Coordinates of C-alpha atoms in Angstrom, one line a residue:
Chain A
M265 CA -168.4 -98.8 -16.2
F266 CA -172.7 -98.1 -16.4
S267 CA -171.7 -94.3 -16.0
L268 CA -170.3 -94.7 -18.8
Y269 CA -172.5 -96.5 -20.5
K270 CA -174.2 -93.8 -20.5
K271 CA -173.1 -90.3 -20.6
E272 CA -171.7 -92.5 -24.5
L273 CA -176.0 -93.3 -25.1
Q274 CA -176.9 -89.8 -23.9
S275 CA -174.3 -88.6 -26.5
F276 CA -176.1 -89.8 -29.0
F277 CA -179.9 -89.3 -28.2
F278 CA -178.7 -85.7 -26.5
S279 CA -178.5 -84.5 -30.1
P280 CA -179.9 -84.6 -33.9
F281 CA -177.3 -87.3 -34.3
A282 CA -179.3 -90.4 -33.2
Y283 CA -182.5 -89.6 -35.0
V284 CA -180.6 -88.1 -38.2
L285 CA -179.0 -91.4 -38.9
T286 CA -181.9 -93.2 -37.6
A287 CA -184.1 -91.0 -40.6
L288 CA -181.3 -92.6 -43.3
F289 CA -181.5 -95.8 -41.9
M290 CA -185.4 -95.6 -42.0
F291 CA -185.4 -93.3 -45.4
I292 CA -182.9 -96.6 -47.1
F293 CA -185.1 -99.0 -45.8
A294 CA -188.3 -97.2 -47.3
V295 CA -187.2 -96.1 -50.3
S296 CA -185.7 -100.5 -50.6
F297 CA -189.4 -101.1 -49.2
I298 CA -191.7 -99.3 -52.0
I299 CA -189.6 -100.4 -55.5
P300 CA -190.3 -104.3 -54.5
I301 CA -193.8 -103.4 -53.6
G302 CA -194.4 -101.7 -56.5
G303 CA -192.6 -104.0 -58.9
M304 CA -194.7 -107.0 -57.6
D305 CA -196.7 -108.8 -60.8
S306 CA -199.9 -110.2 -60.1
N307 CA -198.8 -113.1 -59.8
E308 CA -197.3 -113.2 -57.4
L309 CA -198.3 -111.1 -54.2
K310 CA -194.7 -111.3 -52.2
F311 CA -191.3 -110.1 -51.2
S312 CA -188.4 -110.6 -48.7
F313 CA -187.9 -108.3 -46.2
P314 CA -184.3 -109.9 -45.7
N315 CA -183.6 -109.3 -49.4
I316 CA -183.9 -105.9 -48.3
F317 CA -181.9 -105.7 -45.3
Y318 CA -179.8 -108.7 -47.9
N319 CA -179.1 -106.1 -51.1
N320 CA -179.2 -102.8 -49.5
F321 CA -175.5 -103.8 -47.2
F322 CA -174.0 -101.9 -49.2
Y323 CA -176.4 -98.5 -48.4
F324 CA -176.7 -100.3 -44.6
I325 CA -172.8 -99.9 -44.4
F326 CA -172.4 -96.4 -45.1
I327 CA -174.5 -95.4 -41.3
I328 CA -172.0 -97.3 -39.0
P329 CA -168.1 -96.4 -39.8
I330 CA -170.8 -92.5 -39.1
L331 CA -172.1 -93.9 -36.8
T332 CA -168.8 -95.2 -34.9
M333 CA -166.0 -92.4 -35.8
R334 CA -165.9 -90.3 -32.7
S335 CA -165.8 -93.2 -30.0
F336 CA -161.5 -92.8 -29.6
A337 CA -161.4 -90.3 -32.1
D338 CA -163.3 -87.6 -30.5
E339 CA -161.8 -88.1 -27.0
R340 CA -158.6 -87.5 -27.7
R341 CA -158.9 -84.2 -30.0
S342 CA -161.1 -83.3 -27.2
G343 CA -158.4 -84.2 -24.6
T344 CA -161.6 -86.0 -22.4
E345 CA -159.4 -88.7 -22.8
V346 CA -157.1 -88.3 -20.3
L347 CA -160.0 -88.0 -17.6
L348 CA -160.9 -91.9 -18.7
L349 CA -158.0 -93.7 -18.9
S350 CA -157.0 -91.2 -15.1
S351 CA -159.8 -92.9 -14.0
P352 CA -160.4 -96.1 -12.2
L353 CA -161.9 -97.9 -15.5
S354 CA -159.6 -100.0 -16.9
V355 CA -159.7 -100.0 -20.8
T356 CA -161.4 -102.5 -21.4
K357 CA -164.6 -101.2 -19.5
I358 CA -164.4 -98.7 -21.3
V359 CA -164.0 -99.9 -25.2
L360 CA -166.8 -102.1 -23.4
A361 CA -168.4 -99.1 -22.8
K362 CA -168.8 -97.3 -25.8
F363 CA -169.3 -101.0 -27.7
L364 CA -172.7 -101.3 -26.8
A365 CA -173.5 -97.8 -26.2
I366 CA -173.1 -97.9 -29.9
A367 CA -174.7 -101.1 -29.9
T368 CA -177.4 -99.8 -28.0
V369 CA -178.1 -97.0 -31.0
F370 CA -178.2 -99.4 -33.9
L371 CA -180.6 -101.5 -31.7
F372 CA -182.8 -98.7 -31.9
M373 CA -182.1 -98.0 -35.4
M374 CA -183.8 -101.3 -36.7
V375 CA -186.9 -101.1 -34.1
C376 CA -187.4 -98.4 -35.8
S377 CA -187.2 -100.0 -38.6
L378 CA -189.8 -102.5 -37.5
F379 CA -192.3 -99.9 -38.6
F380 CA -192.4 -101.5 -42.3
P381 CA -193.1 -104.6 -41.7
L382 CA -195.8 -103.7 -39.4
V383 CA -197.5 -101.5 -41.9
A384 CA -197.2 -104.8 -43.8
M385 CA -198.5 -107.2 -41.9
T386 CA -201.6 -104.8 -41.6
K387 CA -202.1 -105.3 -45.4
G388 CA -201.1 -109.2 -45.6
T389 CA -199.1 -111.6 -43.9
I390 CA -195.4 -112.1 -43.0
M391 CA -193.8 -115.4 -42.6
W392 CA -192.2 -114.3 -38.7
S393 CA -189.3 -116.9 -39.1
S394 CA -187.5 -115.4 -41.5
L395 CA -188.1 -112.2 -40.5
I396 CA -186.7 -112.9 -37.1
C397 CA -183.6 -114.9 -38.0
A398 CA -183.2 -112.3 -40.2
Y399 CA -183.4 -108.5 -38.1
L400 CA -181.4 -111.5 -35.7
G401 CA -178.7 -111.7 -38.6
F402 CA -178.1 -107.8 -38.8
L403 CA -177.4 -107.3 -35.5
L404 CA -175.1 -110.1 -35.4
W405 CA -173.7 -108.7 -38.6
G406 CA -173.9 -104.8 -37.0
L407 CA -171.9 -105.9 -33.9
A408 CA -168.7 -106.6 -36.2
C409 CA -169.0 -103.2 -38.0
I410 CA -169.6 -101.5 -35.4
S411 CA -166.2 -103.8 -33.5
V412 CA -164.6 -103.1 -36.6
G413 CA -165.6 -99.1 -36.5
M414 CA -164.8 -98.2 -33.1
L415 CA -161.0 -99.5 -33.8
L416 CA -160.2 -97.6 -36.6
S417 CA -162.2 -95.1 -34.5
A418 CA -158.5 -95.6 -32.3
F419 CA -157.1 -95.8 -34.8
T420 CA -156.7 -91.0 -36.0
E421 CA -157.7 -88.2 -34.2
Y422 CA -159.3 -86.8 -37.1
P423 CA -163.6 -88.9 -36.8
I424 CA -164.1 -87.6 -40.0
I425 CA -160.9 -89.6 -41.1
A426 CA -161.9 -92.5 -39.1
A427 CA -165.8 -92.7 -41.0
I428 CA -163.8 -92.9 -44.8
L429 CA -160.9 -95.3 -43.5
G430 CA -164.0 -97.0 -41.8
E431 CA -166.1 -97.6 -44.9
I432 CA -163.5 -98.8 -46.7
V433 CA -162.7 -101.5 -45.0
M434 CA -166.7 -102.3 -45.1
E435 CA -165.9 -102.4 -48.6
G436 CA -164.0 -105.0 -48.3
L437 CA -165.7 -107.0 -45.9
L438 CA -168.4 -106.8 -49.0
F439 CA -166.3 -107.3 -51.1
V440 CA -165.2 -110.9 -49.7
D441 CA -167.7 -112.3 -51.1
R442 CA -167.5 -110.5 -54.9
F443 CA -163.9 -112.1 -54.6
A444 CA -164.2 -115.8 -53.5
G445 CA -166.8 -115.8 -56.8
T446 CA -164.1 -114.4 -59.2
A447 CA -162.5 -117.0 -61.2
L448 CA -159.4 -116.6 -59.8
V449 CA -160.5 -118.4 -57.1
A450 CA -162.8 -120.2 -57.7
A451 CA -160.2 -122.2 -59.7
N452 CA -158.9 -122.9 -56.2
P453 CA -161.7 -124.6 -54.4
K454 CA -159.0 -124.3 -51.1
L455 CA -158.3 -120.9 -51.4
N456 CA -162.5 -120.1 -52.2
S457 CA -163.7 -122.1 -48.8
V458 CA -161.0 -119.8 -46.5
I459 CA -162.3 -117.1 -48.1
T460 CA -165.8 -117.3 -47.9
W461 CA -164.9 -118.7 -44.5
F462 CA -165.4 -114.8 -43.5
S463 CA -167.8 -113.5 -45.2
M464 CA -170.5 -112.6 -43.6
Q465 CA -172.7 -111.3 -46.2
R466 CA -172.8 -115.6 -47.2
R467 CA -174.0 -115.8 -43.0
F468 CA -176.3 -113.8 -43.5
V469 CA -177.9 -115.7 -46.3
Y470 CA -178.5 -118.2 -43.8
F471 CA -180.0 -116.3 -41.4
S472 CA -182.4 -114.5 -43.9
Q473 CA -183.6 -118.3 -45.1
G474 CA -184.9 -118.6 -41.7
M475 CA -182.2 -121.5 -40.7
F476 CA -179.6 -120.0 -37.4
R477 CA -176.6 -121.9 -38.0
L478 CA -174.0 -121.9 -34.7
E479 CA -171.9 -121.6 -36.7
D480 CA -172.4 -118.0 -37.5
L481 CA -172.8 -116.7 -33.9
I482 CA -169.7 -118.0 -33.7
F483 CA -168.7 -116.1 -36.2
F484 CA -170.3 -113.3 -35.5
L485 CA -169.7 -113.3 -32.0
S486 CA -166.3 -113.5 -32.3
V487 CA -164.9 -111.0 -34.8
T488 CA -166.6 -109.2 -32.6
A489 CA -165.1 -110.2 -29.6
V490 CA -161.2 -109.8 -31.0
V491 CA -161.5 -107.0 -32.8
L492 CA -163.1 -105.7 -29.5
C493 CA -160.3 -106.7 -28.1
W494 CA -157.9 -105.7 -31.2
N495 CA -159.5 -102.4 -30.3
I496 CA -158.5 -102.2 -26.2
I497 CA -154.6 -103.2 -27.2
V498 CA -154.3 -100.0 -29.4
I499 CA -155.5 -98.2 -26.8
E500 CA -153.0 -99.2 -24.6
K501 CA -150.5 -99.4 -27.1
R502 CA -151.1 -95.4 -28.0
R503 CA -150.5 -95.1 -24.2
W504 CA -147.0 -96.1 -24.3
S505 CA -146.0 -94.4 -27.8
R506 CA -147.5 -90.6 -27.9
G507 CA -147.4 -87.9 -24.9
Chain B
M95 CA -147.9 -90.1 0.0
V96 CA -146.7 -90.4 -3.6
E97 CA -143.1 -91.6 -4.2
I98 CA -142.2 -91.5 -7.6
K99 CA -138.9 -93.7 -8.1
H100 CA -136.4 -93.5 -10.8
L101 CA -139.0 -92.2 -13.1
T102 CA -137.5 -91.8 -17.1
R103 CA -139.8 -91.8 -19.7
Y104 CA -138.7 -92.3 -23.3
Y105 CA -141.1 -91.3 -26.5
G106 CA -138.9 -92.9 -29.2
K107 CA -135.3 -92.6 -28.7
T108 CA -135.8 -89.0 -27.2
A109 CA -136.4 -89.1 -23.6
A110 CA -138.7 -86.7 -22.2
V111 CA -138.1 -87.8 -18.9
R112 CA -134.7 -89.3 -17.2
G113 CA -134.2 -91.2 -14.1
I114 CA -136.4 -88.4 -11.6
D115 CA -136.3 -89.1 -8.0
F116 CA -138.3 -87.8 -5.5
E117 CA -141.4 -87.8 -3.5
I118 CA -144.6 -86.0 -2.7
R119 CA -145.5 -85.6 1.3
D120 CA -148.9 -85.7 3.5
N121 CA -149.9 -82.9 3.2
E122 CA -147.5 -80.7 2.0
I123 CA -147.9 -78.6 -1.3
L124 CA -145.4 -79.6 -3.7
G125 CA -144.8 -77.2 -6.4
F126 CA -142.9 -78.5 -9.7
L127 CA -140.9 -76.0 -11.4
G128 CA -139.8 -75.7 -14.8
P129 CA -139.8 -74.2 -18.5
N130 CA -141.6 -74.9 -20.7
G131 CA -140.8 -77.9 -22.9
A132 CA -138.6 -79.4 -19.5
G133 CA -141.0 -82.1 -18.9
K134 CA -143.7 -81.4 -16.5
S135 CA -146.3 -82.5 -18.2
T136 CA -144.7 -85.5 -19.3
T137 CA -144.1 -86.4 -15.5
M138 CA -147.7 -85.5 -14.5
N139 CA -149.2 -87.9 -17.1
M140 CA -147.4 -90.0 -15.9
I141 CA -148.0 -89.8 -12.1
A142 CA -152.0 -89.9 -12.3
G143 CA -151.0 -92.9 -14.0
Y144 CA -152.4 -91.6 -18.6
L145 CA -149.3 -92.1 -19.3
P146 CA -147.3 -95.5 -18.6
S147 CA -143.3 -95.1 -18.0
T148 CA -140.8 -96.7 -19.8
D149 CA -138.4 -97.6 -16.2
G150 CA -139.5 -96.8 -12.3
T151 CA -142.9 -96.7 -11.1
V152 CA -144.8 -94.2 -8.9
I153 CA -146.5 -95.4 -5.7
V154 CA -149.7 -93.4 -4.8
D155 CA -150.9 -94.5 -0.7
G156 CA -149.0 -97.5 -0.9
F157 CA -150.5 -98.7 -4.7
D158 CA -148.5 -99.1 -7.4
I159 CA -150.0 -97.3 -10.3
T160 CA -149.1 -99.5 -12.3
E161 CA -149.7 -103.2 -10.7
Q162 CA -152.5 -101.6 -8.1
A163 CA -153.8 -99.0 -11.2
A164 CA -157.8 -98.6 -10.3
E165 CA -157.3 -98.5 -6.5
A166 CA -154.5 -95.6 -6.9
K167 CA -156.2 -93.8 -9.3
R168 CA -159.1 -93.6 -7.4
R169 CA -156.7 -92.3 -5.0
I170 CA -155.6 -89.6 -7.0
G171 CA -157.1 -86.2 -8.4
Y172 CA -156.5 -85.3 -12.0
L173 CA -156.4 -81.6 -13.7
P174 CA -154.3 -81.9 -17.0
E175 CA -153.1 -78.5 -18.4
I176 CA -156.3 -78.4 -21.3
P177 CA -158.9 -79.5 -18.4
P178 CA -161.1 -82.2 -19.9
V179 CA -164.3 -81.6 -20.4
Y180 CA -167.2 -82.6 -22.8
P181 CA -168.0 -79.1 -24.3
D182 CA -172.0 -81.3 -24.8
M183 CA -171.9 -81.7 -22.0
R184 CA -174.0 -79.1 -19.4
V185 CA -172.0 -78.3 -16.6
E186 CA -175.1 -80.5 -13.9
E187 CA -174.3 -83.7 -15.9
Y188 CA -170.7 -84.0 -16.9
L189 CA -169.7 -83.8 -13.2
K190 CA -172.0 -86.1 -12.4
F191 CA -170.4 -88.6 -14.7
V192 CA -167.2 -88.2 -13.5
A193 CA -168.5 -88.8 -10.1
G194 CA -170.0 -92.0 -11.8
I195 CA -166.2 -93.1 -13.4
K196 CA -164.8 -92.7 -10.7
G197 CA -166.4 -95.3 -8.7
I198 CA -168.4 -92.6 -6.3
P199 CA -171.5 -94.6 -5.1
A200 CA -174.8 -93.3 -5.7
K201 CA -175.9 -92.1 -3.4
E202 CA -172.7 -89.8 -2.1
R203 CA -172.8 -88.3 -5.4
R204 CA -174.9 -85.0 -5.8
A205 CA -172.9 -84.6 -2.0
Q206 CA -170.0 -84.5 -3.9
V207 CA -171.2 -82.7 -7.1
E208 CA -172.4 -79.8 -5.5
S209 CA -169.0 -79.1 -2.9
A210 CA -167.4 -79.1 -5.6
M211 CA -169.5 -76.5 -7.5
E212 CA -169.7 -74.6 -4.3
R213 CA -166.0 -75.0 -4.2
L214 CA -165.0 -73.2 -7.3
R215 CA -168.3 -71.5 -7.5
I216 CA -169.2 -72.6 -10.4
T217 CA -172.9 -73.8 -9.2
D218 CA -174.1 -70.9 -11.0
M219 CA -173.3 -72.2 -14.2
R220 CA -175.6 -76.1 -13.5
R221 CA -177.1 -75.5 -16.4
R222 CA -175.2 -74.6 -18.6
L223 CA -173.6 -76.0 -21.0
I224 CA -169.8 -76.8 -20.7
R225 CA -168.6 -75.3 -24.8
N226 CA -170.5 -71.5 -23.3
L227 CA -168.4 -71.3 -21.0
S228 CA -165.1 -68.9 -21.3
K229 CA -161.7 -70.4 -21.0
G230 CA -161.9 -69.7 -16.8
Y231 CA -164.5 -71.0 -16.2
K232 CA -164.3 -74.8 -17.5
Q233 CA -161.2 -74.7 -16.1
R234 CA -163.2 -74.6 -12.7
V235 CA -164.9 -77.7 -14.2
G236 CA -162.0 -78.8 -15.0
F237 CA -160.9 -78.9 -11.3
A238 CA -163.7 -79.4 -9.5
Q239 CA -163.4 -82.3 -11.9
A240 CA -160.4 -83.3 -10.4
L241 CA -161.4 -82.7 -6.5
L242 CA -164.7 -85.5 -7.1
G243 CA -164.2 -88.3 -4.9
D244 CA -161.9 -86.8 -2.3
P245 CA -158.6 -88.0 -3.2
K246 CA -156.0 -87.8 -0.9
V247 CA -153.6 -86.4 -4.1
L248 CA -154.0 -84.1 -6.8
I249 CA -152.7 -83.2 -9.3
L250 CA -152.9 -80.1 -11.2
D251 CA -151.2 -78.8 -14.4
E252 CA -150.8 -76.0 -15.2
P253 CA -153.7 -74.7 -13.3
T254 CA -153.7 -71.1 -13.9
V255 CA -152.1 -70.7 -17.1
G256 CA -154.7 -68.2 -19.2
L257 CA -156.9 -67.5 -16.0
D258 CA -157.5 -63.6 -14.9
P259 CA -155.6 -61.9 -11.8
T260 CA -158.9 -62.5 -10.0
Q261 CA -158.8 -66.0 -10.7
V262 CA -155.5 -66.3 -10.1
M263 CA -155.6 -65.4 -7.2
E264 CA -158.6 -68.0 -6.2
V265 CA -157.3 -70.4 -7.7
R266 CA -153.9 -70.2 -5.1
Q267 CA -156.5 -69.5 -1.7
L268 CA -158.0 -72.8 -2.8
I269 CA -154.2 -75.5 -3.8
R270 CA -154.0 -73.6 0.1
E271 CA -156.6 -74.4 1.2
L272 CA -157.0 -77.6 -0.4
G273 CA -153.5 -78.6 1.2
R274 CA -154.9 -78.2 4.8
D275 CA -155.8 -81.9 4.5
R276 CA -154.3 -83.7 0.9
S277 CA -150.7 -83.8 -0.9
V278 CA -150.9 -80.6 -3.6
I279 CA -148.4 -81.1 -6.8
F280 CA -148.8 -78.0 -9.3
S281 CA -146.5 -77.4 -11.7
S282 CA -145.7 -73.7 -13.9
H283 CA -143.4 -72.5 -15.2
I284 CA -143.7 -69.1 -13.4
L285 CA -142.1 -68.6 -10.3
A286 CA -143.9 -66.0 -8.9
E287 CA -146.7 -68.4 -8.1
I288 CA -144.8 -71.5 -6.1
S289 CA -143.4 -68.7 -4.6
A290 CA -146.8 -68.0 -3.4
V291 CA -148.4 -71.4 -2.7
C292 CA -145.5 -74.2 -1.9
E293 CA -143.4 -75.2 0.8
R294 CA -140.7 -76.9 -1.1
V295 CA -140.4 -77.0 -4.7
V296 CA -138.5 -79.7 -7.7
I297 CA -137.0 -78.3 -10.0
I298 CA -137.0 -79.8 -13.6
N299 CA -134.7 -78.7 -16.7
K300 CA -134.9 -81.4 -19.4
G301 CA -136.0 -84.3 -17.9
K302 CA -133.9 -84.3 -14.5
I303 CA -134.1 -82.6 -11.9
R304 CA -131.8 -79.7 -10.8
A305 CA -132.7 -79.3 -7.4
V306 CA -135.8 -80.4 -5.0
D307 CA -136.0 -77.8 -1.8
T308 CA -137.7 -75.8 0.6
I309 CA -137.9 -72.0 -0.4
E310 CA -136.6 -70.4 1.8
H311 CA -133.7 -73.2 1.6
L312 CA -133.1 -72.4 -2.6
E313 CA -132.4 -68.6 -1.6
S314 CA -130.7 -68.5 0.4
S315 CA -128.0 -71.6 -0.8
M316 CA -128.5 -68.9 -4.4
S317 CA -127.5 -66.4 -2.6
A318 CA -124.4 -66.8 -1.7
S319 CA -123.6 -65.4 -5.1
T320 CA -124.9 -62.3 -3.1
V321 CA -124.5 -59.8 -5.7
L322 CA -123.2 -55.6 -4.4
N323 CA -124.3 -52.7 -6.0
L324 CA -121.3 -50.1 -6.1
T325 CA -120.2 -46.8 -7.5
C326 CA -117.5 -45.0 -6.5
E327 CA -115.6 -41.4 -7.4
A328 CA -112.9 -43.3 -9.6
G329 CA -112.0 -43.8 -12.7
K330 CA -113.4 -46.3 -14.3
D331 CA -109.3 -49.4 -15.7
K332 CA -109.0 -48.3 -11.1
V333 CA -111.7 -49.7 -10.6
L334 CA -111.7 -52.5 -12.1
R335 CA -108.0 -53.4 -12.3
L336 CA -108.4 -53.3 -7.8
L337 CA -112.1 -55.2 -7.9
S338 CA -110.0 -57.4 -9.7
D339 CA -107.2 -58.3 -7.4
I340 CA -109.4 -59.0 -5.2
R341 CA -110.0 -62.7 -4.0
G342 CA -113.9 -64.0 -4.3
V343 CA -115.0 -61.4 -6.8
V344 CA -116.4 -63.6 -9.5
K345 CA -117.5 -61.2 -11.8
V346 CA -118.0 -57.4 -12.5
S347 CA -120.8 -56.7 -14.5
D348 CA -123.1 -53.8 -15.7
V349 CA -120.3 -50.7 -15.7
R350 CA -121.8 -47.2 -16.4
E351 CA -119.0 -44.3 -15.8
G352 CA -119.8 -40.5 -16.4
E353 CA -119.5 -37.9 -14.0
G354 CA -116.0 -38.8 -12.5
R355 CA -118.7 -41.4 -10.9
V356 CA -118.2 -45.0 -11.6
S357 CA -120.8 -48.3 -10.7
C358 CA -121.5 -51.5 -11.7
K359 CA -122.4 -54.7 -10.2
V360 CA -119.9 -57.0 -8.9
E361 CA -121.0 -60.4 -7.6
L362 CA -119.1 -61.9 -4.6
A363 CA -118.7 -66.0 -3.8
E364 CA -119.6 -64.7 -0.1
E365 CA -121.2 -62.5 2.2
K366 CA -118.2 -61.1 3.6
V367 CA -115.4 -60.0 0.8
R368 CA -117.7 -56.9 0.6
S369 CA -115.6 -55.6 3.9
E370 CA -113.0 -56.4 1.9
I371 CA -114.0 -54.7 -0.6
M372 CA -114.4 -51.9 1.5
S373 CA -111.0 -50.9 2.9
V374 CA -109.3 -51.3 -0.7
L375 CA -110.9 -49.2 -2.4
L376 CA -111.0 -46.8 0.2
R377 CA -107.1 -47.9 1.2
N378 CA -106.4 -46.4 -2.6
E379 CA -107.8 -43.5 -2.2
C380 CA -111.9 -43.9 -4.4
N381 CA -114.5 -42.5 -2.2
I382 CA -117.7 -45.3 -2.0
S383 CA -120.9 -43.1 -2.8
E384 CA -122.2 -46.2 -2.9
M385 CA -123.3 -50.0 -2.2
S386 CA -125.8 -51.9 -1.9
M387 CA -127.3 -55.8 -1.9
D388 CA -128.8 -57.2 -3.9
K389 CA -129.5 -61.2 -2.8
L390 CA -131.1 -63.2 -6.1
S391 CA -134.1 -63.3 -7.3
L392 CA -136.0 -66.4 -6.7
E393 CA -136.8 -65.6 -11.1
E394 CA -132.8 -65.6 -10.9
V395 CA -132.2 -69.3 -9.2
F396 CA -134.3 -70.9 -11.1
A397 CA -132.7 -69.4 -14.3
K398 CA -129.4 -69.7 -12.9
I399 CA -130.3 -74.2 -12.0
T400 CA -132.7 -74.2 -15.3
A401 CA -129.7 -73.0 -17.1
Q402 CA -126.5 -75.2 -14.9
S403 CA -126.2 -77.3 -18.8
D404 CA -127.9 -75.2 -21.1
A405 CA -125.1 -76.7 -23.8
P406 CA -127.3 -78.4 -26.5
G407 CA -126.9 -82.2 -26.5
G408 CA -126.6 -83.7 -29.4
L409 CA -129.4 -86.7 -29.5
Q410 CA -126.3 -89.3 -28.2
D411 CA -126.0 -87.7 -25.2
L412 CA -129.8 -87.5 -24.7
L413 CA -130.1 -91.5 -25.1
D414 CA -126.6 -91.6 -22.8
E415 CA -128.0 -92.9 -19.6
T416 CA -124.5 -90.9 -17.5
P417 CA -124.5 -88.6 -20.1
E418 CA -119.6 -87.3 -19.7
V419 CA -120.6 -84.2 -21.0
P420 CA -118.7 -81.7 -19.2
E421 CA -121.2 -79.3 -19.3
E422 CA -123.5 -81.5 -16.8
A423 CA -121.3 -81.5 -13.8
P424 CA -122.0 -77.9 -13.0
A425 CA -125.8 -78.9 -12.7
D426 CA -125.8 -82.2 -11.1
E427 CA -123.0 -80.8 -7.5
A428 CA -126.4 -78.2 -7.7
A429 CA -128.8 -80.4 -7.6
G430 CA -126.6 -82.2 -4.8
S431 CA -125.4 -79.5 -3.1
N432 CA -128.5 -78.0 -3.1
G433 CA -129.7 -81.1 -0.8
K434 CA -131.5 -83.7 -2.3
E435 CA -134.1 -83.8 0.6
G436 CA -136.7 -85.7 -1.2
A437 CA -134.9 -88.0 -3.7

């Protein structure tokens, strides 16, 4: 399993792939870092890092499907799926190794983005508790999205289709929050509470306020686990239906 | 070493492989022969554990491929039709990766990779990106991958397709070498290749086994229908009339006439009919100027076996577990008379 993990990591880092994506991530971060600083009024010299994440989910979610699009689609396309499935590795291990590799790349991107708080620290004070919590929340959110992206990649042979499907689904996940806020849903409290329960953004808000709730941790981890299991089932099922 | 029992595979409602049985013995090279689309690759994929079977089992060295998958797969080296290589990896890096996922202990990996590269003569290419290799070299890298872990069973799906003649010879030589201390099953639609390397052959068509036999036995059992090349000095009609009266003459074909001679090919049911033909012709004042025997070549045997059920079966026939299509009957008989040794 470690060999597969290593190979997946190499496929990101021995190619421009991981670096280009990290650059994109940093760029989005940089822009959203500068804008609030530029817009600060002299009475209140503060701004929030968690807000950067929160306000830019829309952009950040574009990165994750690109990260995950190749995971299974490419294997299928190049015929290397046979190699993995006829090796003694179980499907569970294959899925886990790929997931961990992508999670590592994601973690790498986040570590790179720590550059901005560090710069800010030289000229001001940082509320570390809130920052760490926001990073943790963002990481958990990322893991859940990675598992969804991988699942979509397992559905198709074309990485680009996996990416586009990924964008659509991520968009849908973001929309859950807005949807809960519509008059129609808001009028029905029960429905509203069910839908908001699934809202990832709402849960992220708690993290961004420096509040670590076990409930949210379990939510993100269980979404990730359930989707990964689904992923395993999809791959097993495809073995039955294809030739 | 490998037992294949009643292996069946459906794609949707279409049967690709229908209840095949055979075995691969210890240290033998088994040829798996069939025309394109006969179910060769599907069968290979099932033996290698890539595709699950709809029905039936594959038992590798005592381990069931579905129930004890990891143990069974550890004993198999598989080279699929398209070599499963990552274009972005270097040869050595790729082989090390495969050694890793095959669960070869880290200490032994280097040595195994080295020996596999040496065997396939790709040591010079170790630093090259697989993407930049020619088809032949990619095939070799795929082959080297199958050898890692020193598997007891090698499954090679059309290993010589797309190689140049020298490479084909090399691969055949390699298969012969490897076959000394392990079981090899390799598929091909080229008969000459199978007969050059294998001791035993399984012939498959339309998802069913048509024959399981040794090459020599197959040749001799099929050569019951001997073909006689006959040229004699007489009129065409007379010769044809005389021949058709003789019992044991199956078919007269390829009749050519000219310069007072008739030449034709006469298919005989038995070899001894030949002397009868001779005496009948001589008695009726037809001088025989040439008479020679042709044994059916393996190519023809193959064509014959695979053509035996070529009547276009409808979907219903495919669905039927025991199709009662009259055309099916001779095929089954042929498979039976050739001795289902391995079945």
